[in-house]
Amino acid sequence: MLTVYRILSYLLILVASFIGLGMLMLLTGAFTNPALLLSVFVAAGVVLYSFSSFHFLNKGVLKNQKIKTGRKDFIKVNAYVALFFGVINLFQSVTLIAEPKVIEQLLDQLTNTMRQPMPLKKEELY
């Protein structure tokens, strides 16, 4: 059974790495738009939870080493953040499945904004 957990943990690390890369890309935009900061913090919590739980599996479960209580509390707090992330994604997915017109509207808005030419600044004209 531990082999299954080990394989799932490596897959979890892979997914967490992709989430972390996406979070780094959003980080620059989050400094200009404070509403994105919540998304960045939640994604950071998911990534931290994934790596810390992987560390706990390898050290605490497989090697039977003692884990500090601070590390266990850190895992618990980040688990709540990861649970929050999962619930939000679940609600978003259900909403998009229930209302497919929302996806069409988003795609229409995206194509309209991509068709509009970028305005030139005065400095670029000279």
CSV table of N, CA and C in Angstrom, one decimal:
chain,number,residue,atom,x,y,z
A,1,MET,N,0.8,-1.2,0.0
A,1,MET,CA,0.0,0.0,0.0
A,1,MET,C,0.9,1.3,0.0
A,2,LEU,N,2.0,1.2,0.7
A,2,LEU,CA,2.9,2.3,0.7
A,2,LEU,C,3.5,2.7,-0.7
A,3,THR,N,3.6,1.7,-1.5
A,3,THR,CA,4.0,1.9,-2.9
A,3,THR,C,3.1,2.8,-3.7
A,4,VAL,N,1.8,2.5,-3.4
A,4,VAL,CA,0.7,3.4,-4.1
A,4,VAL,C,0.9,4.8,-3.6
A,5,TYR,N,1.1,5.0,-2.3
A,5,TYR,CA,1.2,6.3,-1.8
A,5,TYR,C,2.5,7.0,-2.3
A,6,ARG,N,3.5,6.2,-2.5
A,6,ARG,CA,4.8,6.8,-3.0
A,6,ARG,C,4.6,7.3,-4.5
A,7,ILE,N,3.9,6.5,-5.3
A,7,ILE,CA,3.6,6.8,-6.7
A,7,ILE,C,2.7,8.0,-6.7
A,8,LEU,N,1.7,8.1,-5.9
A,8,LEU,CA,0.8,9.2,-5.9
A,8,LEU,C,1.5,10.5,-5.4
A,9,SER,N,2.4,10.3,-4.5
A,9,SER,CA,3.2,11.5,-4.0
A,9,SER,C,4.0,12.1,-5.1
A,10,TYR,N,4.7,11.2,-5.9
A,10,TYR,CA,5.5,11.7,-7.0
A,10,TYR,C,4.6,12.5,-8.0
A,11,LEU,N,3.4,11.9,-8.3
A,11,LEU,CA,2.5,12.6,-9.2
A,11,LEU,C,2.0,13.9,-8.6
A,12,LEU,N,1.8,14.0,-7.3
A,12,LEU,CA,1.4,15.2,-6.6
A,12,LEU,C,2.5,16.2,-6.7
A,13,ILE,N,3.8,15.8,-6.6
A,13,ILE,CA,4.9,16.7,-6.7
A,13,ILE,C,4.9,17.3,-8.1
A,14,LEU,N,4.7,16.5,-9.1
A,14,LEU,CA,4.6,17.0,-10.5
A,14,LEU,C,3.6,18.1,-10.7
A,15,VAL,N,2.4,17.8,-10.2
A,15,VAL,CA,1.3,18.7,-10.3
A,15,VAL,C,1.6,20.0,-9.5
A,16,ALA,N,2.2,19.8,-8.3
A,16,ALA,CA,2.5,21.0,-7.5
A,16,ALA,C,3.6,21.9,-8.2
A,17,SER,N,4.5,21.2,-8.9
A,17,SER,CA,5.5,22.0,-9.7
A,17,SER,C,4.8,22.9,-10.7
A,18,PHE,N,3.9,22.3,-11.4
A,18,PHE,CA,3.1,23.1,-12.5
A,18,PHE,C,2.3,24.2,-11.8
A,19,ILE,N,1.7,24.0,-10.7
A,19,ILE,CA,1.0,25.0,-10.0
A,19,ILE,C,1.9,26.1,-9.5
A,20,GLY,N,3.1,25.7,-9.0
A,20,GLY,CA,4.1,26.7,-8.6
A,20,GLY,C,4.6,27.5,-9.7
A,21,LEU,N,4.8,26.9,-10.9
A,21,LEU,CA,5.2,27.7,-12.1
A,21,LEU,C,4.2,28.7,-12.5
A,22,GLY,N,2.9,28.3,-12.5
A,22,GLY,CA,1.8,29.2,-12.8
A,22,GLY,C,1.7,30.3,-11.7
A,23,MET,N,2.0,30.0,-10.5
A,23,MET,CA,2.0,31.0,-9.4
A,23,MET,C,3.0,32.0,-9.6
A,24,LEU,N,4.2,31.6,-10.0
A,24,LEU,CA,5.3,32.5,-10.3
A,24,LEU,C,5.0,33.5,-11.4
A,25,MET,N,4.3,33.0,-12.4
A,25,MET,CA,3.8,33.9,-13.5
A,25,MET,C,2.8,34.9,-13.1
A,26,LEU,N,1.9,34.5,-12.2
A,26,LEU,CA,0.9,35.4,-11.7
A,26,LEU,C,1.4,36.3,-10.6
A,27,LEU,N,2.6,36.1,-10.1
A,27,LEU,CA,3.1,36.9,-9.0
A,27,LEU,C,3.4,38.3,-9.4
A,28,THR,N,3.9,38.5,-10.7
A,28,THR,CA,4.1,39.9,-11.1
A,28,THR,C,2.8,40.6,-11.3
A,29,GLY,N,1.8,40.0,-11.8
A,29,GLY,CA,0.5,40.6,-12.0
A,29,GLY,C,-0.2,40.9,-10.7
A,30,ALA,N,0.1,40.0,-9.7
A,30,ALA,CA,-0.5,40.2,-8.4
A,30,ALA,C,0.0,41.4,-7.6
A,31,PHE,N,1.2,41.9,-7.9
A,31,PHE,CA,1.7,43.1,-7.3
A,31,PHE,C,0.9,44.3,-7.8
A,32,THR,N,0.4,44.2,-9.0
A,32,THR,CA,-0.3,45.4,-9.6
A,32,THR,C,-1.8,45.2,-9.3
A,33,ASN,N,-2.3,44.0,-9.1
A,33,ASN,CA,-3.7,43.8,-8.8
A,33,ASN,C,-3.8,43.0,-7.5
A,34,PRO,N,-4.2,43.7,-6.4
A,34,PRO,CA,-4.2,43.0,-5.1
A,34,PRO,C,-5.2,41.9,-5.1
A,35,ALA,N,-6.2,41.9,-5.9
A,35,ALA,CA,-7.2,40.8,-5.9
A,35,ALA,C,-6.6,39.4,-6.3
A,36,LEU,N,-5.5,39.5,-7.1
A,36,LEU,CA,-4.8,38.3,-7.5
A,36,LEU,C,-3.9,37.7,-6.4
A,37,LEU,N,-3.6,38.5,-5.4
A,37,LEU,CA,-2.8,38.1,-4.3
A,37,LEU,C,-3.4,36.9,-3.5
A,38,LEU,N,-4.7,36.9,-3.4
A,38,LEU,CA,-5.3,35.7,-2.7
A,38,LEU,C,-5.1,34.5,-3.5
A,39,SER,N,-5.2,34.5,-4.8
A,39,SER,CA,-5.0,33.3,-5.6
A,39,SER,C,-3.6,32.9,-5.5
A,40,VAL,N,-2.6,33.8,-5.5
A,40,VAL,CA,-1.2,33.5,-5.4
A,40,VAL,C,-0.9,32.8,-4.0
A,41,PHE,N,-1.5,33.4,-2.9
A,41,PHE,CA,-1.3,32.8,-1.6
A,41,PHE,C,-1.9,31.4,-1.5
A,42,VAL,N,-3.1,31.2,-2.0
A,42,VAL,CA,-3.7,29.9,-2.0
A,42,VAL,C,-2.9,28.9,-2.8
A,43,ALA,N,-2.4,29.3,-4.0
A,43,ALA,CA,-1.6,28.4,-4.8
A,43,ALA,C,-0.2,28.1,-4.0
A,44,ALA,N,0.3,29.1,-3.4
A,44,ALA,CA,1.5,28.9,-2.6
A,44,ALA,C,1.3,27.9,-1.5
A,45,GLY,N,0.1,28.0,-0.8
A,45,GLY,CA,-0.2,27.0,0.2
A,45,GLY,C,-0.3,25.6,-0.3
A,46,VAL,N,-0.9,25.5,-1.5
A,46,VAL,CA,-1.1,24.1,-2.1
A,46,VAL,C,0.3,23.6,-2.4
A,47,VAL,N,1.2,24.4,-2.9
A,47,VAL,CA,2.5,23.9,-3.3
A,47,VAL,C,3.3,23.5,-2.0
A,48,LEU,N,3.2,24.4,-1.0
A,48,LEU,CA,3.9,24.1,0.3
A,48,LEU,C,3.4,22.8,0.9
A,49,TYR,N,2.1,22.7,0.9
A,49,TYR,CA,1.5,21.4,1.4
A,49,TYR,C,1.9,20.2,0.7
A,50,SER,N,2.0,20.3,-0.6
A,50,SER,CA,2.4,19.1,-1.4
A,50,SER,C,3.8,18.7,-1.1
A,51,PHE,N,4.7,19.7,-1.0
A,51,PHE,CA,6.1,19.3,-0.7
A,51,PHE,C,6.3,18.9,0.7
A,52,SER,N,5.7,19.6,1.6
A,52,SER,CA,5.8,19.2,3.0
A,52,SER,C,5.2,17.8,3.3
A,53,SER,N,4.1,17.5,2.7
A,53,SER,CA,3.5,16.2,2.9
A,53,SER,C,4.4,15.1,2.3
A,54,PHE,N,5.0,15.4,1.2
A,54,PHE,CA,5.9,14.5,0.5
A,54,PHE,C,7.1,14.2,1.4
A,55,HIS,N,7.6,15.3,2.0
A,55,HIS,CA,8.7,15.2,3.0
A,55,HIS,C,8.3,14.3,4.2
A,56,PHE,N,7.1,14.6,4.7
A,56,PHE,CA,6.6,13.8,5.8
A,56,PHE,C,6.5,12.3,5.5
A,57,LEU,N,6.0,12.0,4.3
A,57,LEU,CA,5.9,10.6,3.9
A,57,LEU,C,7.2,9.9,3.8
A,58,ASN,N,8.2,10.6,3.2
A,58,ASN,CA,9.5,10.0,3.1
A,58,ASN,C,10.2,9.9,4.4
A,59,LYS,N,10.2,10.9,5.2
A,59,LYS,CA,11.0,10.9,6.5
A,59,LYS,C,10.2,10.2,7.6
A,60,GLY,N,8.9,10.6,7.8
A,60,GLY,CA,8.2,10.1,9.0
A,60,GLY,C,7.6,8.8,8.8
A,61,VAL,N,7.1,8.5,7.6
A,61,VAL,CA,6.4,7.2,7.5
A,61,VAL,C,7.3,6.1,7.0
A,62,LEU,N,8.0,6.4,5.9
A,62,LEU,CA,8.9,5.4,5.3
A,62,LEU,C,10.2,5.1,6.1
A,63,LYS,N,10.8,6.1,6.7
A,63,LYS,CA,12.0,6.0,7.4
A,63,LYS,C,11.9,5.9,8.9
A,64,ASN,N,10.6,6.1,9.4
A,64,ASN,CA,10.3,6.1,10.8
A,64,ASN,C,11.1,7.1,11.6
A,65,GLN,N,11.4,8.2,11.0
A,65,GLN,CA,12.1,9.3,11.8
A,65,GLN,C,11.1,10.2,12.5
A,66,LYS,N,11.6,10.7,13.6
A,66,LYS,CA,10.7,11.6,14.3
A,66,LYS,C,10.6,13.0,13.6
A,67,ILE,N,9.3,13.4,13.5
A,67,ILE,CA,9.1,14.7,12.8
A,67,ILE,C,8.7,15.7,13.9
A,68,LYS,N,9.2,16.9,13.8
A,68,LYS,CA,8.9,18.0,14.8
A,68,LYS,C,7.5,18.4,14.7
A,69,THR,N,7.0,18.8,15.9
A,69,THR,CA,5.5,19.2,16.0
A,69,THR,C,5.3,20.4,15.2
A,70,GLY,N,6.3,21.3,15.0
A,70,GLY,CA,6.1,22.5,14.2
A,70,GLY,C,5.9,22.1,12.7
A,71,ARG,N,6.5,21.1,12.3
A,71,ARG,CA,6.4,20.6,10.9
A,71,ARG,C,5.0,20.0,10.7
A,72,LYS,N,4.5,19.3,11.7
A,72,LYS,CA,3.1,18.7,11.6
A,72,LYS,C,2.1,19.8,11.6
A,73,ASP,N,2.3,20.8,12.4
A,73,ASP,CA,1.3,22.0,12.4
A,73,ASP,C,1.3,22.7,11.1
A,74,PHE,N,2.5,22.8,10.5
A,74,PHE,CA,2.7,23.5,9.2
A,74,PHE,C,1.9,22.7,8.2
A,75,ILE,N,2.0,21.4,8.2
A,75,ILE,CA,1.3,20.5,7.2
A,75,ILE,C,-0.2,20.7,7.4
A,76,LYS,N,-0.7,20.7,8.7
A,76,LYS,CA,-2.1,20.9,9.0
A,76,LYS,C,-2.7,22.2,8.4
A,77,VAL,N,-1.9,23.3,8.7
A,77,VAL,CA,-2.4,24.6,8.2
A,77,VAL,C,-2.5,24.6,6.7
A,78,ASN,N,-1.4,24.1,6.0
A,78,ASN,CA,-1.4,24.1,4.6
A,78,ASN,C,-2.4,23.1,4.0
A,79,ALA,N,-2.8,22.1,4.8
A,79,ALA,CA,-3.8,21.2,4.3
A,79,ALA,C,-5.2,21.9,4.3
A,80,TYR,N,-5.4,22.8,5.2
A,80,TYR,CA,-6.7,23.6,5.2
A,80,TYR,C,-6.7,24.5,3.9
A,81,VAL,N,-5.6,25.1,3.6
A,81,VAL,CA,-5.5,26.0,2.5
A,81,VAL,C,-5.7,25.1,1.2
A,82,ALA,N,-5.1,24.0,1.1
A,82,ALA,CA,-5.3,23.1,0.0
A,82,ALA,C,-6.7,22.6,-0.2
A,83,LEU,N,-7.3,22.3,1.0
A,83,LEU,CA,-8.8,22.0,0.9
A,83,LEU,C,-9.6,23.1,0.4
A,84,PHE,N,-9.3,24.3,0.8
A,84,PHE,CA,-10.0,25.5,0.3
A,84,PHE,C,-9.8,25.7,-1.2
A,85,PHE,N,-8.6,25.4,-1.6
A,85,PHE,CA,-8.3,25.5,-3.1
A,85,PHE,C,-9.1,24.4,-3.8
A,86,GLY,N,-9.2,23.2,-3.3
A,86,GLY,CA,-10.0,22.2,-4.0
A,86,GLY,C,-11.5,22.5,-4.0
A,87,VAL,N,-12.0,23.1,-2.9
A,87,VAL,CA,-13.4,23.4,-2.9
A,87,VAL,C,-13.7,24.5,-3.9
A,88,ILE,N,-12.9,25.5,-4.0
A,88,ILE,CA,-13.1,26.6,-4.9
A,88,ILE,C,-13.0,26.1,-6.3
A,89,ASN,N,-12.1,25.2,-6.6
A,89,ASN,CA,-12.0,24.7,-8.0
A,89,ASN,C,-13.2,23.8,-8.3
A,90,LEU,N,-13.7,23.1,-7.3
A,90,LEU,CA,-14.9,22.2,-7.5
A,90,LEU,C,-16.1,23.1,-7.9
A,91,PHE,N,-16.3,24.2,-7.1
A,91,PHE,CA,-17.4,25.1,-7.4
A,91,PHE,C,-17.3,25.7,-8.8
A,92,GLN,N,-16.1,26.1,-9.1
A,92,GLN,CA,-15.9,26.7,-10.4
A,92,GLN,C,-16.2,25.7,-11.5
A,93,SER,N,-15.7,24.5,-11.4
A,93,SER,CA,-16.0,23.5,-12.4
A,93,SER,C,-17.5,23.2,-12.5
A,94,VAL,N,-18.2,23.0,-11.4
A,94,VAL,CA,-19.6,22.8,-11.4
A,94,VAL,C,-20.3,23.9,-12.1
A,95,THR,N,-19.9,25.2,-11.8
A,95,THR,CA,-20.6,26.3,-12.4
A,95,THR,C,-20.4,26.4,-13.9
A,96,LEU,N,-19.2,26.1,-14.3
A,96,LEU,CA,-18.9,26.1,-15.8
A,96,LEU,C,-19.6,24.9,-16.5
A,97,ILE,N,-19.8,23.8,-15.9
A,97,ILE,CA,-20.5,22.7,-16.5
A,97,ILE,C,-22.0,23.0,-16.5
A,98,ALA,N,-22.5,23.6,-15.5
A,98,ALA,CA,-23.9,23.9,-15.4
A,98,ALA,C,-24.3,25.0,-16.4
A,99,GLU,N,-23.4,26.0,-16.6
A,99,GLU,CA,-23.7,27.1,-17.4
A,99,GLU,C,-22.7,27.2,-18.6
A,100,PRO,N,-22.8,26.5,-19.6
A,100,PRO,CA,-21.8,26.5,-20.7
A,100,PRO,C,-21.8,27.8,-21.5
A,101,LYS,N,-22.9,28.6,-21.3
A,101,LYS,CA,-22.9,29.9,-22.0
A,101,LYS,C,-21.8,30.9,-21.4
A,102,VAL,N,-21.4,30.6,-20.2
A,102,VAL,CA,-20.4,31.5,-19.5
A,102,VAL,C,-19.1,31.2,-20.2
A,103,ILE,N,-18.8,30.0,-20.6
A,103,ILE,CA,-17.5,29.7,-21.3
A,103,ILE,C,-17.6,30.4,-22.7
A,104,GLU,N,-18.7,30.3,-23.4
A,104,GLU,CA,-18.8,31.0,-24.7
A,104,GLU,C,-18.6,32.5,-24.5
A,105,GLN,N,-19.2,33.1,-23.5
A,105,GLN,CA,-19.0,34.5,-23.3
A,105,GLN,C,-17.5,34.9,-23.0
A,106,LEU,N,-16.9,34.1,-22.2
A,106,LEU,CA,-15.5,34.3,-21.9
A,106,LEU,C,-14.6,34.2,-23.2
A,107,LEU,N,-14.9,33.2,-24.0
A,107,LEU,CA,-14.1,33.0,-25.2
A,107,LEU,C,-14.4,34.2,-26.2
A,108,ASP,N,-15.6,34.7,-26.3
A,108,ASP,CA,-16.0,35.8,-27.1
A,108,ASP,C,-15.2,37.1,-26.6
A,109,GLN,N,-15.2,37.3,-25.3
A,109,GLN,CA,-14.5,38.4,-24.8
A,109,GLN,C,-13.0,38.3,-25.1
A,110,LEU,N,-12.4,37.1,-25.0
A,110,LEU,CA,-11.0,36.9,-25.2
A,110,LEU,C,-10.7,37.2,-26.7
A,111,THR,N,-11.5,36.7,-27.6
A,111,THR,CA,-11.2,36.9,-29.0
A,111,THR,C,-11.4,38.4,-29.4
A,112,ASN,N,-12.3,39.1,-28.8
A,112,ASN,CA,-12.5,40.5,-29.0
A,112,ASN,C,-11.3,41.3,-28.6
A,113,THR,N,-10.8,41.0,-27.4
A,113,THR,CA,-9.7,41.7,-26.9
A,113,THR,C,-8.4,41.4,-27.7
A,114,MET,N,-8.3,40.2,-28.2
A,114,MET,CA,-7.1,39.9,-29.0
A,114,MET,C,-7.2,40.5,-30.4
A,115,ARG,N,-8.4,40.8,-30.9
A,115,ARG,CA,-8.5,41.5,-32.2
A,115,ARG,C,-8.2,43.0,-32.2
A,116,GLN,N,-8.4,43.6,-31.0
A,116,GLN,CA,-8.2,45.0,-30.9
A,116,GLN,C,-6.7,45.3,-31.0
A,117,PRO,N,-6.3,46.3,-31.8
A,117,PRO,CA,-4.9,46.7,-31.9
A,117,PRO,C,-4.4,47.3,-30.6
A,118,MET,N,-3.2,47.1,-30.3
A,118,MET,CA,-2.6,47.7,-29.1
A,118,MET,C,-2.4,49.2,-29.3
A,119,PRO,N,-2.8,50.0,-28.4
A,119,PRO,CA,-2.6,51.5,-28.6
A,119,PRO,C,-1.1,51.8,-28.4
A,120,LEU,N,-0.6,52.7,-29.2
A,120,LEU,CA,0.8,53.1,-29.2
A,120,LEU,C,0.9,54.3,-28.2
A,121,LYS,N,2.1,54.2,-27.6
A,121,LYS,CA,2.4,55.3,-26.7
A,121,LYS,C,3.1,56.4,-27.5
A,122,LYS,N,3.1,57.6,-27.0
A,122,LYS,CA,3.7,58.7,-27.7
A,122,LYS,C,5.2,58.5,-27.9
A,123,GLU,N,5.9,57.8,-26.9
A,123,GLU,CA,7.3,57.6,-27.0
A,123,GLU,C,7.6,56.6,-28.2
A,124,GLU,N,6.7,55.7,-28.5
A,124,GLU,CA,6.9,54.8,-29.6
A,124,GLU,C,6.7,55.4,-31.0
A,125,LEU,N,6.1,56.5,-31.0
A,125,LEU,CA,5.8,57.1,-32.3
A,125,LEU,C,7.1,57.8,-32.9
A,126,TYR,N,8.0,58.3,-32.0
A,126,TYR,CA,9.1,59.0,-32.4
A,126,TYR,C,10.4,58.2,-32.6
